[in-house]
Amino acid sequence: MTNPKIAILGSGAQGAGVGADMTRAGYDVTFIEQWPAHVEAMRAHGIEVRMPDQTQITPVRVLHLCDVATLRERFDVVFLVTKAYDTRWACELVRPVLAEDGLVVGLQNGMTIDDITDVVGVEHTMGAVIEMASNMFEPGIVNRENSPATAWFAVGALDEATQNRTGEVWDILRHAGTVEISDDIRSSKWMKLIANAGELVPSAILGLPLAEAASDPAMRAFMDACCLEAARATVAVGSRLRPVFGLIDSDVTAPESYAPRLLDIVLDRFSSPTTRTTVLQDWMKGRRAEIHEINGTVARVLGNAAHANRRTVEIAARIEAGELIPSVSNAKLLIGASA
């Protein structure tokens, strides 16, 4: 594919960061975003991406969601970087402007692959995994903790019809970080969910940065329990434990040791002492988070056997209902009165 037309649907902290990398690499990129103030800030000033070693300001083409209906052009590749719960409507939004042989690449948390294929078809779907930490609290400004030197992605086809196109997506994404091609992208996405189950919601419930929450031994044991249950759910649905985040086959061990190791890698390689998970960021903004798409997925697969994940969902739901606020005092609710 020469000079593909690319859309970044969901141009928040993660989407805007990788979209800026693609733009700076010379690709024809259009940002599509739902936050009006963010759209206007990017139109006026470009996207400012603050990284540990440098700050880059990149002029970008930006559309609001409502502008998509005015488009006459079609996109060859749409990177979907919305919340997992927004997947279906987002795919319906871009389906009319997807090229005849276009691809939708789900750079999202959660198991969104089937939602994407249900809307655009498996022949237009490419699975993906993203591992990087970013936040955004001001329109037009991304605080990105993982520059392209430390960000990690995986891409993989779901169907033989798109197997030969993984290289096209790899070639685009490589400008945003290290990219691996997975021969079992569904399992690779489950590996990300294993880590997410332990990190995203449990630490947010305490209102703490991820590293600070994990530094408490009792809390870390609970987070590991969430990861282990997610690993068991992976196997229960017929997927397999496999190397991600730069690991190799020999690193894949029994669920009891492999699951917490994935969380270790996230803590060591992809976060800083101040990293607040996307769930906590959502709650700080008054938005709902992906609790049902992460821990809720594990609970649906394992039922009553998902003790830690079910408890996580229950308490997170109380926070979103306004009954609780993120606080260290919630540790007793998560891990018992001895916490």
mmCIF file of C-alpha atoms in Angstrom, residues 206 216-220 222 311 327-339:
data_model
loop_
_atom_site.group_PDB
_atom_site.id
_atom_site.type_symbol
_atom_site.label_atom_id
_atom_site.label_comp_id
_atom_site.label_asym_id
_atom_site.label_seq_id
_atom_site.Cartn_x
_atom_site.Cartn_y
_atom_site.Cartn_z
ATOM 1 C CA LEU A 206 -7.440 3.373 45.660
ATOM 2 C CA ASP A 216 1.751 -2.408 49.252
ATOM 3 C CA PRO A 217 2.274 -6.190 49.657
ATOM 4 C CA ALA A 218 -1.364 -6.977 50.403
ATOM 5 C CA MET A 219 -2.563 -4.884 47.488
ATOM 6 C CA ARG A 220 0.016 -6.409 45.161
ATOM 7 C CA PHE A 222 -4.734 -8.857 45.250
ATOM 8 C CA ARG A 311 -14.928 -7.809 43.816
ATOM 9 C CA SER A 327 -9.532 6.340 48.031
ATOM 10 C CA VAL A 328 -6.985 4.226 49.878
ATOM 11 C CA SER A 329 -9.762 3.475 52.342
ATOM 12 C CA ASN A 330 -11.287 1.251 49.646
ATOM 13 C CA ALA A 331 -8.463 -1.223 50.176
ATOM 14 C CA LYS A 332 -10.466 -2.777 53.000
ATOM 15 C CA LEU A 333 -13.342 -3.359 50.620
ATOM 16 C CA LEU A 334 -11.048 -4.989 48.076
ATOM 17 C CA ILE A 335 -8.834 -7.180 50.220
ATOM 18 C CA GLY A 336 -10.587 -7.388 53.574
ATOM 19 C CA ALA A 337 -10.610 -5.701 56.932
ATOM 20 C CA SER A 338 -6.966 -6.662 57.568
ATOM 21 C CA ALA A 339 -5.758 -4.361 54.757
#
